[in-house]
Coordinates of C-alpha atoms in Angstrom, one line a residue:
Chain A
X1 CA -15.3 -6.4 15.1
X2 CA -16.6 -6.9 11.6
X3 CA -18.3 -10.3 11.7
X4 CA -16.8 -13.1 9.8
X5 CA -16.8 -16.9 10.0
X6 CA -14.2 -18.1 7.5
X7 CA -10.6 -18.8 8.6
X8 CA -9.2 -16.4 6.0
X9 CA -11.8 -13.7 6.9
X10 CA -13.0 -13.9 3.3
X11 CA -16.6 -13.5 4.4
X12 CA -16.0 -10.4 6.5
X13 CA -19.0 -8.1 6.6
X14 CA -18.9 -4.4 7.0
X15 CA -20.6 -2.9 10.1
X16 CA -22.9 0.0 9.5
X17 CA -21.8 0.3 6.0
X18 CA -24.2 1.2 3.3
X19 CA -24.3 0.1 -0.2
X20 CA -23.2 2.4 -2.9
X21 CA -26.0 3.7 -5.0
X22 CA -26.4 1.4 -7.9
X23 CA -26.7 2.7 -11.4
X24 CA -30.2 1.6 -12.3
X25 CA -31.7 4.1 -14.7
X26 CA -31.0 6.8 -17.1
X27 CA -30.7 9.4 -14.3
X28 CA -28.1 7.5 -12.3
X29 CA -26.3 6.6 -15.5
X30 CA -26.1 10.3 -16.2
X31 CA -24.7 11.0 -12.8
X32 CA -22.1 8.2 -13.4
X33 CA -21.1 9.7 -16.8
X34 CA -20.9 13.2 -15.3
X35 CA -18.8 12.0 -12.3
X36 CA -16.3 10.3 -14.5
X37 CA -16.0 13.0 -17.0
X38 CA -17.8 11.6 -20.0
X39 CA -20.2 14.5 -20.2
X40 CA -17.7 17.1 -19.4
X41 CA -14.0 16.6 -18.4
X42 CA -13.5 16.9 -14.7
X43 CA -11.0 19.2 -13.1
X44 CA -9.8 16.5 -10.7
X45 CA -6.9 18.5 -9.3
X46 CA -9.1 20.9 -7.4
X47 CA -8.3 19.4 -4.1
X48 CA -10.2 20.8 -1.2
X49 CA -8.5 20.1 2.1
X50 CA -10.4 20.3 5.4
X51 CA -8.7 23.1 7.3
X52 CA -9.6 25.5 10.1
X53 CA -9.3 28.4 7.7
X54 CA -11.1 26.7 4.8
X55 CA -14.1 25.4 6.6
X56 CA -15.9 23.6 3.8
X57 CA -18.2 21.5 5.8
X58 CA -19.0 18.0 4.7
X59 CA -22.6 18.9 4.3
X60 CA -21.8 21.9 2.2
X61 CA -19.6 19.8 -0.1
X62 CA -22.3 17.2 -0.3
X63 CA -24.9 19.7 -1.3
X64 CA -22.5 21.4 -3.7
X65 CA -21.5 18.2 -5.4
X66 CA -25.1 17.1 -5.7
X67 CA -26.2 20.5 -7.0
X68 CA -23.4 20.6 -9.5
X69 CA -24.2 17.1 -10.7
X70 CA -27.9 17.7 -10.8
X71 CA -27.4 21.0 -12.5
X72 CA -25.2 19.4 -15.1
X73 CA -27.7 16.5 -15.4
X74 CA -30.7 18.8 -15.7
X75 CA -29.0 20.8 -18.4
X76 CA -28.1 17.7 -20.2
X77 CA -31.5 16.1 -19.8
X78 CA -32.6 18.9 -22.0
X79 CA -30.0 17.9 -24.4
X80 CA -30.4 14.2 -24.9
X81 CA -27.7 14.2 -27.6
X82 CA -25.1 15.0 -25.0
X83 CA -26.1 12.0 -22.9
X84 CA -26.1 9.7 -25.9
X85 CA -22.7 11.0 -26.9
X86 CA -21.3 10.4 -23.4
X87 CA -23.0 7.0 -23.2
X88 CA -21.6 5.8 -26.6
X89 CA -18.2 7.0 -25.6
X90 CA -18.4 5.0 -22.4
X91 CA -19.6 2.0 -24.3
X92 CA -16.8 2.4 -26.8
X93 CA -13.9 2.6 -24.4
X94 CA -15.4 -0.2 -22.2
X95 CA -15.5 -2.6 -25.1
X96 CA -19.3 -2.8 -25.0
X97 CA -21.6 -2.9 -28.1
X98 CA -22.0 0.8 -29.0
X99 CA -25.7 1.1 -29.0
X100 CA -26.2 4.6 -27.6
X101 CA -28.9 3.0 -25.4
X102 CA -28.7 2.5 -21.6
X103 CA -28.9 -1.3 -22.0
X104 CA -28.3 -4.1 -19.6
X105 CA -24.6 -4.6 -20.5
X106 CA -23.9 -1.0 -19.9
X107 CA -25.7 -1.0 -16.6
X108 CA -23.6 -4.0 -15.5
X109 CA -20.4 -2.3 -16.6
X110 CA -21.3 0.9 -14.7
X111 CA -21.9 -1.0 -11.5
X112 CA -18.6 -2.8 -11.5
X113 CA -16.1 -1.9 -8.9
X114 CA -13.9 0.9 -10.3
X115 CA -11.5 3.6 -9.5
X116 CA -12.9 6.9 -8.5
X117 CA -10.5 8.9 -10.7
X118 CA -12.4 10.4 -13.6
X119 CA -11.7 8.9 -17.0
X120 CA -11.8 12.3 -18.7
X121 CA -9.9 15.1 -17.0
X122 CA -9.4 18.7 -18.0
X123 CA -6.2 19.2 -19.9
X124 CA -5.6 15.6 -20.7
X125 CA -6.3 13.7 -23.9
X126 CA -8.5 11.0 -22.6
X127 CA -9.2 8.2 -22.5
X128 CA -6.1 6.4 -23.5
X129 CA -7.0 3.5 -25.6
X130 CA -3.9 2.3 -27.4
X131 CA -1.1 4.7 -28.1
X132 CA 1.9 2.6 -27.4
X133 CA 3.2 0.0 -29.8
X134 CA 3.4 -3.6 -28.8
X135 CA 6.6 -5.3 -27.9
X136 CA 9.0 -4.8 -30.9
X137 CA 12.2 -6.6 -30.2
X138 CA 14.7 -6.2 -33.0
X139 CA 15.7 -9.8 -33.0
X140 CA 14.1 -13.2 -33.7
X141 CA 14.2 -15.2 -30.6
X142 CA 12.9 -18.5 -32.0
X143 CA 16.2 -20.3 -31.2
X144 CA 16.3 -19.2 -27.6
X145 CA 16.7 -22.2 -25.3
X146 CA 15.7 -20.2 -22.3
X147 CA 13.3 -22.0 -20.0
X148 CA 11.6 -18.8 -19.2
X149 CA 7.9 -18.9 -19.8
X150 CA 5.4 -16.3 -20.9
X151 CA 3.5 -14.0 -18.6
X152 CA 2.2 -16.9 -16.6
X153 CA 5.6 -17.0 -14.8
X154 CA 5.0 -16.4 -11.1
X155 CA 6.9 -13.7 -9.3
Chain B
X1 CA -10.9 33.9 0.9
X2 CA -11.5 30.2 0.7
X3 CA -10.4 30.1 -2.9
X4 CA -7.2 32.1 -2.2
X5 CA -6.4 29.7 0.7
X6 CA -6.9 26.6 -1.4
X7 CA -4.9 28.1 -4.2
X8 CA -2.1 28.6 -1.7
X9 CA -2.3 25.1 -0.5
X10 CA -2.3 23.8 -4.1
X11 CA 0.7 25.9 -5.1
X12 CA 2.7 24.6 -2.1
X13 CA 2.2 21.0 -3.0
X14 CA 2.4 21.7 -6.7
X15 CA 6.1 22.4 -6.3
X16 CA 6.6 18.7 -5.9
X17 CA 5.5 18.3 -9.4
X18 CA 7.2 19.4 -12.5
X19 CA 6.8 19.2 -16.2
X20 CA 8.9 16.3 -17.3
X21 CA 10.8 16.4 -20.5
X22 CA 7.8 15.1 -22.3
X23 CA 5.7 18.0 -21.0
X24 CA 3.7 15.7 -18.9
X25 CA 3.0 16.3 -15.2
X26 CA 5.2 14.0 -13.2
X27 CA 7.4 14.0 -10.1
X28 CA 10.7 15.8 -10.7
X29 CA 12.7 13.5 -8.4
X30 CA 13.5 9.9 -8.7
X31 CA 13.4 8.7 -5.1
X32 CA 9.9 9.2 -3.6
X33 CA 8.9 8.7 0.0
X34 CA 5.6 7.1 1.0
X35 CA 3.7 6.3 4.2
X36 CA 0.6 4.6 5.3
X37 CA -0.8 7.2 7.6
X38 CA -1.6 6.2 11.1
X39 CA -5.2 7.5 11.1
X40 CA -5.9 5.6 7.8
X41 CA -5.3 2.0 8.6
X42 CA -7.7 -0.6 7.2
X43 CA -9.9 -2.5 9.6
X44 CA -9.7 -5.6 7.4
X45 CA -6.0 -6.5 7.3
X46 CA -3.2 -6.3 9.8
X47 CA -1.1 -3.2 9.6
X48 CA 1.9 -5.3 8.6
X49 CA 0.0 -6.9 5.8
X50 CA -1.1 -3.5 4.6
X51 CA 2.4 -2.1 4.6
X52 CA 3.8 -5.2 3.0
X53 CA 1.3 -5.0 0.2
X54 CA 2.1 -1.3 -0.4
X55 CA 5.8 -2.1 -0.4
X56 CA 5.2 -4.7 -3.0
X57 CA 3.0 -2.3 -5.1
X58 CA 5.7 0.4 -5.1
X59 CA 8.4 -2.1 -5.9
X60 CA 6.4 -3.2 -8.9
X61 CA 6.5 0.3 -10.3
X62 CA 10.1 0.5 -9.4
X63 CA 10.9 -2.6 -11.4
X64 CA 9.7 -0.9 -14.7
X65 CA 10.8 2.7 -14.2
X66 CA 13.7 4.8 -13.0
X67 CA 11.7 5.6 -9.9
X68 CA 12.6 4.3 -6.5
X69 CA 10.3 4.3 -3.5
X70 CA 11.1 4.2 0.2
X71 CA 8.8 3.9 3.1
X72 CA 9.3 6.7 5.5
X73 CA 7.6 6.5 8.9
X74 CA 9.6 9.3 10.6
X75 CA 9.7 12.4 8.5
X76 CA 7.2 15.1 8.9
X77 CA 4.1 14.3 7.0
X78 CA 4.5 17.2 4.7
X79 CA 7.8 15.8 3.6
X80 CA 6.3 12.5 2.5
X81 CA 5.6 12.5 -1.2
X82 CA 2.9 9.8 -1.3
X83 CA 0.4 9.3 1.6
X84 CA -1.9 6.3 1.7
X85 CA -4.9 5.7 3.9
X86 CA -8.2 3.9 4.2
X87 CA -11.5 5.6 5.1
X88 CA -15.2 5.3 4.6
X89 CA -17.8 7.9 3.5
X90 CA -16.3 11.3 4.4
X91 CA -12.7 10.5 5.1
X92 CA -9.3 11.9 5.7
X93 CA -10.1 15.5 4.9
X94 CA -11.0 14.5 1.4
X95 CA -13.9 16.2 -0.4
X96 CA -14.6 13.1 -2.5
X97 CA -16.9 11.1 -0.3
X98 CA -16.8 7.4 -0.7
X99 CA -20.0 5.7 -1.7
X100 CA -20.1 2.7 0.6
X101 CA -19.8 -0.9 -0.4
X102 CA -19.6 -1.4 -4.2
X103 CA -18.6 0.8 -7.1
X104 CA -15.8 3.2 -6.2
X105 CA -13.0 1.4 -4.3
X106 CA -10.3 4.0 -4.2
X107 CA -9.1 7.3 -5.7
X108 CA -5.8 9.0 -5.9
X109 CA -4.5 12.5 -6.4
X110 CA -1.6 13.8 -8.4
X111 CA -0.5 15.6 -5.2
X112 CA 0.4 12.3 -3.7
X113 CA -2.5 11.0 -1.7
X114 CA -4.2 7.7 -2.2
X115 CA -7.5 6.8 -0.4
X116 CA -9.0 3.4 -0.2
X117 CA -12.7 2.8 0.6
X118 CA -12.6 0.6 3.6
X119 CA -16.2 -0.3 3.0
X120 CA -14.9 -2.5 0.2
X121 CA -13.7 -6.0 1.0
X122 CA -10.0 -5.7 0.4
X123 CA -7.9 -8.8 0.6
X124 CA -4.3 -9.9 0.5
X125 CA -2.8 -11.2 -2.8
X126 CA -3.8 -14.6 -4.0
X127 CA -6.9 -14.7 -1.8
X128 CA -9.7 -15.8 -4.1
X129 CA -12.5 -13.5 -3.0
X130 CA -12.7 -9.8 -2.4
X131 CA -10.8 -7.0 -4.1
X132 CA -7.0 -7.4 -4.3
X133 CA -5.5 -4.5 -2.3
X134 CA -2.3 -5.1 -4.3
X135 CA -3.9 -4.6 -7.6
X136 CA -5.8 -1.5 -6.5
X137 CA -2.7 -0.1 -4.9
X138 CA -0.7 -0.6 -8.1
X139 CA -3.4 1.1 -10.1
X140 CA -3.7 4.1 -7.8
X141 CA 0.0 4.6 -7.5
X142 CA -0.1 4.8 -11.3
X143 CA -2.4 7.8 -11.0
X144 CA -0.1 9.4 -8.5
X145 CA 2.7 9.0 -10.8
X146 CA 0.8 10.7 -13.6
X147 CA -0.9 7.9 -15.6
X148 CA -4.5 8.2 -16.7
X149 CA -6.9 5.3 -17.2
X150 CA -6.0 3.1 -20.1
X151 CA -8.7 1.1 -21.8
X152 CA -6.7 -1.8 -23.0
X153 CA -7.1 -5.4 -21.9
X154 CA -4.5 -6.4 -19.4
X155 CA -3.5 -2.9 -18.5
X156 CA -3.2 -2.2 -14.8
X157 CA -4.7 1.2 -15.5
X158 CA -8.1 0.0 -16.6
X159 CA -10.6 1.9 -14.5
X160 CA -12.8 -1.1 -13.7
X161 CA -11.6 -3.8 -11.3
X162 CA -11.3 -7.2 -12.9
X163 CA -11.0 -10.2 -10.5
X164 CA -7.4 -10.9 -10.1
X165 CA -6.0 -13.9 -12.0
X166 CA -3.4 -16.1 -10.4
X167 CA -1.0 -13.2 -10.8
X168 CA -0.9 -9.9 -12.4
X169 CA 2.1 -7.9 -13.7
X170 CA 2.9 -4.8 -15.7
X171 CA 2.4 -5.5 -19.3
X172 CA 4.3 -3.9 -22.1
X173 CA 1.9 -1.1 -22.5
X174 CA 1.9 -0.1 -18.8
X175 CA 5.7 -0.2 -18.8
X176 CA 6.0 2.1 -21.8
X177 CA 3.3 4.4 -20.5
X178 CA 5.2 5.1 -17.3
X179 CA 8.5 5.3 -19.2
X180 CA 7.0 8.0 -21.4
X181 CA 6.7 10.1 -18.3
X182 CA 9.9 9.2 -16.5
X183 CA 12.2 7.7 -19.2
X184 CA 13.6 4.2 -19.6
X185 CA 15.9 2.6 -17.1
X186 CA 19.6 3.3 -17.9
X187 CA 22.8 2.5 -16.2
X188 CA 26.1 0.6 -16.6
X189 CA 26.5 -3.0 -15.8
X190 CA 29.3 -4.9 -14.2
X191 CA 28.9 -8.0 -16.4
X192 CA 26.4 -9.7 -18.6
X193 CA 26.5 -13.4 -19.5
X194 CA 24.5 -16.4 -20.7
X195 CA 24.6 -19.1 -18.0
X196 CA 24.8 -22.5 -19.6
X197 CA 23.4 -25.5 -17.8
X198 CA 22.8 -29.0 -18.7
X199 CA 19.5 -30.7 -18.0
X200 CA 18.2 -34.2 -18.4
X201 CA 14.9 -34.8 -20.0
X202 CA 12.5 -37.4 -18.6
X203 CA 13.9 -39.6 -21.4
X204 CA 17.4 -39.3 -20.1
X205 CA 18.6 -37.0 -22.9
X206 CA 21.0 -34.2 -21.9
X207 CA 19.9 -30.9 -23.3
X208 CA 21.7 -27.6 -23.1
X209 CA 19.8 -24.6 -21.8
X210 CA 20.8 -21.1 -21.1
X211 CA 19.6 -18.1 -19.1
X212 CA 20.8 -14.5 -19.5
X213 CA 21.9 -12.5 -16.5
X214 CA 22.8 -8.9 -16.0
X215 CA 24.8 -7.9 -12.9
X216 CA 25.2 -4.5 -11.3
X217 CA 26.8 -3.9 -7.9
X218 CA 25.3 -6.4 -5.5
X219 CA 22.3 -7.2 -7.6
X220 CA 21.4 -9.2 -10.7
X221 CA 18.5 -9.7 -13.1
X222 CA 17.6 -12.7 -15.2
X223 CA 16.6 -11.4 -18.6
X224 CA 13.9 -13.2 -20.5
X225 CA 14.8 -12.7 -24.1
X226 CA 11.6 -14.1 -25.5
X227 CA 9.6 -11.7 -23.4
X228 CA 11.7 -8.6 -23.8
X229 CA 11.9 -8.0 -20.1
X230 CA 13.5 -9.2 -16.9
X231 CA 12.0 -11.8 -14.7
X232 CA 9.2 -10.7 -12.5
X233 CA 10.5 -9.8 -9.0
X234 CA 14.1 -9.0 -10.0
X235 CA 16.6 -7.6 -9.1
X236 CA 17.8 -10.1 -6.6
X237 CA 20.8 -9.8 -4.3
X238 CA 23.9 -11.6 -5.7
X239 CA 24.2 -13.9 -2.7
X240 CA 20.7 -15.3 -3.3
X241 CA 21.6 -16.9 -6.6
X242 CA 25.4 -17.0 -6.8
X243 CA 26.9 -18.5 -3.6
X244 CA 30.4 -17.5 -2.7
X245 CA 31.1 -14.7 -5.2
X246 CA 31.7 -11.2 -3.8
X247 CA 28.5 -9.8 -2.5
X248 CA 29.1 -6.3 -3.8
X249 CA 29.7 -7.2 -7.3
X250 CA 32.1 -8.7 -9.9
X251 CA 34.1 -7.4 -12.8
X252 CA 33.7 -10.2 -15.2
X253 CA 32.2 -13.6 -15.9
X254 CA 34.0 -16.1 -18.2
X255 CA 32.8 -19.5 -19.3
X256 CA 35.5 -21.5 -20.9
X257 CA 33.7 -24.0 -23.0
X258 CA 35.5 -26.3 -25.3
X259 CA 35.9 -29.9 -26.0
X260 CA 38.5 -30.2 -23.4
X261 CA 37.4 -27.7 -20.8
X262 CA 34.2 -26.5 -19.2
X263 CA 34.9 -24.0 -16.5
X264 CA 33.1 -20.9 -15.1
X265 CA 35.0 -18.1 -13.6
X266 CA 34.1 -14.9 -11.8
X267 CA 36.6 -12.0 -11.5
X268 CA 36.8 -9.3 -9.0
X269 CA 39.8 -7.0 -8.3
X270 CA 43.0 -9.0 -8.4
X271 CA 41.2 -12.3 -7.7
X272 CA 39.0 -14.8 -9.4
X273 CA 36.8 -17.7 -8.4
X274 CA 35.8 -20.9 -10.1
X275 CA 32.2 -21.7 -10.0
X276 CA 30.9 -25.2 -9.2
X277 CA 27.8 -25.5 -11.4
X278 CA 26.9 -28.9 -10.1
X279 CA 26.6 -27.6 -6.5
X280 CA 25.7 -24.1 -7.4
X281 CA 28.5 -22.4 -5.4
X282 CA 32.1 -21.4 -5.8
X283 CA 34.8 -24.0 -5.4
X284 CA 36.8 -23.8 -2.3
X285 CA 39.2 -26.2 -3.9
X286 CA 38.6 -27.6 -7.4
X287 CA 39.4 -31.1 -8.5
X288 CA 42.8 -29.9 -9.7
X289 CA 43.7 -28.9 -6.2
X290 CA 43.5 -25.1 -6.7
X291 CA 42.1 -23.1 -3.8
X292 CA 39.9 -20.1 -4.4
X293 CA 39.9 -17.3 -4.6
X294 CA 43.1 -17.2 -6.6
X295 CA 45.1 -14.3 -7.9
X296 CA 44.6 -13.5 -11.5
X297 CA 48.3 -13.2 -11.9
X298 CA 48.6 -16.9 -10.9
X299 CA 45.8 -18.3 -13.0
X300 CA 46.4 -16.1 -16.0
X301 CA 50.0 -15.0 -16.1
X302 CA 50.7 -11.8 -18.0
X303 CA 47.1 -10.5 -17.6
X304 CA 47.1 -7.2 -15.8
X305 CA 44.6 -6.9 -12.9
X306 CA 42.2 -5.7 -11.9
X307 CA 40.5 -6.1 -15.2
X308 CA 37.6 -4.1 -16.6
X309 CA 35.9 -7.2 -18.1
X310 CA 36.5 -10.4 -20.0
X311 CA 34.9 -12.9 -22.2
X312 CA 35.7 -16.3 -23.8
X313 CA 35.7 -16.4 -27.6
X314 CA 34.7 -19.9 -28.7
X315 CA 35.9 -19.0 -32.2
X316 CA 39.5 -19.1 -31.3
X317 CA 39.3 -20.6 -27.8
X318 CA 40.9 -17.6 -26.1
X319 CA 39.8 -15.4 -23.2
X320 CA 39.9 -11.7 -24.0
X321 CA 40.7 -9.5 -21.0
X322 CA 40.0 -5.8 -21.2
X323 CA 41.7 -3.2 -19.1
X324 CA 41.7 0.5 -20.0
X325 CA 42.4 0.7 -23.7
X326 CA 44.2 -2.6 -23.9
X327 CA 43.1 -6.1 -24.7
X328 CA 45.1 -9.0 -23.4
X329 CA 45.1 -12.6 -24.6
X330 CA 47.4 -15.3 -23.4
X331 CA 49.0 -15.4 -26.7
X332 CA 51.9 -13.7 -28.4
X333 CA 51.6 -10.2 -29.7
X334 CA 49.3 -9.2 -26.9
X335 CA 48.4 -6.9 -25.3
X336 CA 47.1 -4.8 -28.1
X337 CA 45.1 -1.6 -28.3
X338 CA 41.4 -2.2 -28.3
X339 CA 41.0 -0.4 -31.6
X340 CA 43.4 -2.7 -33.3
X341 CA 41.6 -5.8 -32.0
X342 CA 38.1 -4.4 -32.5
X343 CA 38.3 -1.7 -35.1
X344 CA 35.5 0.7 -35.6
X345 CA 33.2 0.2 -38.6
X346 CA 32.3 3.9 -38.5
X347 CA 35.2 6.0 -37.6
X348 CA 34.9 7.7 -34.2
X349 CA 32.1 5.4 -33.2
X350 CA 34.1 3.3 -30.7
X351 CA 34.1 2.8 -27.0
X352 CA 37.9 3.4 -26.9
X353 CA 38.4 1.2 -23.9
X354 CA 37.2 1.0 -20.2
X355 CA 34.6 -1.5 -21.3
X356 CA 32.1 -2.4 -18.7
X357 CA 31.0 -5.8 -20.0
X358 CA 31.8 -8.1 -22.9
X359 CA 28.9 -10.4 -23.6
X360 CA 28.5 -13.3 -26.0
X361 CA 24.8 -13.8 -26.6
X362 CA 23.5 -17.2 -27.6
X363 CA 20.1 -15.6 -28.4
X364 CA 21.7 -13.3 -31.0
X365 CA 24.8 -15.3 -31.7
X366 CA 26.8 -12.2 -31.4
X367 CA 29.4 -10.5 -29.1
X368 CA 28.5 -7.2 -27.5
X369 CA 30.8 -4.7 -25.8
X370 CA 28.9 -2.6 -23.3
X371 CA 30.1 0.7 -21.9
X372 CA 27.9 3.0 -20.0
X373 CA 24.4 3.1 -21.5
X374 CA 25.7 2.1 -24.9
X375 CA 26.8 -1.1 -26.6
X376 CA 28.7 -2.1 -29.7
X377 CA 28.0 -5.3 -31.5
X378 CA 31.1 -7.2 -32.9
X379 CA 31.0 -8.0 -36.6
X380 CA 30.3 -11.7 -37.0
X381 CA 30.8 -14.1 -39.8
X382 CA 27.2 -13.6 -41.0
X383 CA 27.8 -9.9 -41.1
X384 CA 30.9 -10.3 -43.2
X385 CA 29.2 -12.7 -45.5
X386 CA 26.5 -10.1 -46.2
X387 CA 29.0 -7.2 -46.2
X388 CA 32.5 -8.5 -47.0
X389 CA 34.0 -5.0 -46.6
X390 CA 33.4 -5.1 -42.9
X391 CA 36.6 -5.5 -40.9
X392 CA 37.1 -8.7 -38.9
X393 CA 35.9 -8.2 -35.3
X394 CA 34.8 -4.7 -36.2
X395 CA 32.5 -2.8 -33.9
X396 CA 29.2 -1.8 -35.5
X397 CA 27.8 1.6 -34.7
X398 CA 26.7 1.9 -31.1
X399 CA 23.1 1.5 -29.9
X400 CA 21.5 2.2 -26.6
X401 CA 21.4 -0.7 -24.1
X402 CA 17.9 0.1 -22.9
X403 CA 16.6 -0.1 -26.5
X404 CA 17.8 -3.6 -26.8
X405 CA 17.4 -5.1 -23.4
X406 CA 14.3 -3.6 -21.8
X407 CA 13.3 -2.6 -18.3
X408 CA 16.4 -3.6 -16.3
X409 CA 15.6 -1.3 -13.5
X410 CA 17.0 -0.7 -10.0
X411 CA 14.8 -0.7 -6.9
X412 CA 15.5 1.1 -3.7
X413 CA 17.9 -1.0 -1.5
X414 CA 15.2 -1.1 1.2
X415 CA 13.0 -2.8 -1.3
X416 CA 15.4 -5.6 -2.1
X417 CA 13.9 -7.7 0.6
X418 CA 10.2 -7.0 1.3

């Protein structure tokens, strides 16, 4: 059992779990940017399924992934502009001050819980910032006597 | 050899996907099966809680798109469109290893699999701490359906997790994004009406309020005009909100509202019911001694039944009954052809009968005739004041229902009650 003490299990602790590697410096930031497609769009659809005929071992994939990421990172360490470009893009879409510098606000944003799907994928125009118009009803509802509230209405 | 094998696997599963009409990758079918796989249960919530949360998450997408989702626990796994599971580190045959507690909480694949990192502290809805499994599930399902990350405040498709507020719902942008892939919700309605009710303020004043309702088969939606959407959580089974009317649907709703009368009727087949607004149920016997249901031929002599639809016109205090291409009013010179009563403003742009719903809207102060996925607005006094050449009770050129009343979407029948 994962230990907990609160009635609602809200303080449940994970057994034998390890903490995700935090983004702490420029190198780990580059790994982050690479993983989520800011340096180069990711081909997310290359799914590799574990199968008896396709015996990609977990270690092999770990090494491969690390090698690819390091390879990309090494190449881009030589090209600082690519890193800065990726960083500014991340800052821009995240609503952060676009400084081009790996600052504290950027570090905090990178360490937030997030979805593992890359933000930039091959073949897609990413990221989507705002392409859909706001609500545009044709009529003026100012005389509505509906008691319906705004989005605070509870389901 | 490995690449060829993987290519084969991908091509097998890729047949489930299709280029939609918008040339985006999307599912080509409208009813999708999902399953929480047995080897992928979370250790943090009961299995029933997990399944309930996923049912709700799928239903939320169903409420804003033409897609329907059904949980399938029996079919072979390869026939299930969307498979969900929890895992840690190296998990579920996936090559994207989870990173432990923190950062990545889940990922999803266009091929239909969603994986949740069970090292994260997932919690049920409305629990203050932890990561809301519902919010994450809705987000990941969005990826499965073809949505990318959207960097807009309030969007469910933002990549970073924001602590859940008291409730979260699909905003306008999320709705339109999914509808760009799968289209808007379309379909005919049985009836549409504004429900009038009287309330007393704390000061004892009586105020008149109304709510707009759309009915289709055995379901209904409350439409929030000021928000351009239906109420969160709709549709609802008819019997939940309208006690005593036929559970599988009605043909018409009529509110006779004049100085002398205030009566609400539901019509179905050859019968009609009178609704007791005070007690929120149909009359078994009204104060006049009439028992319900009654035959339409008894209550409204001369009106053919079953009817297509009906509405009460407060301008002339008459109920207009529609059947095929005729309009009946309990007055001389009726029935008449619908084109004579409601002539087209633009020739050939006319429903020509078999109307689905006739609706007077207090929001728009206008009468609408709905047929299929289209509607025609009846020329009103204001229209004729601006354009005197318009015929009285003329029908303006048609428009699409879903472009005027948004996101009135079905859900799978199994999702009506979660």
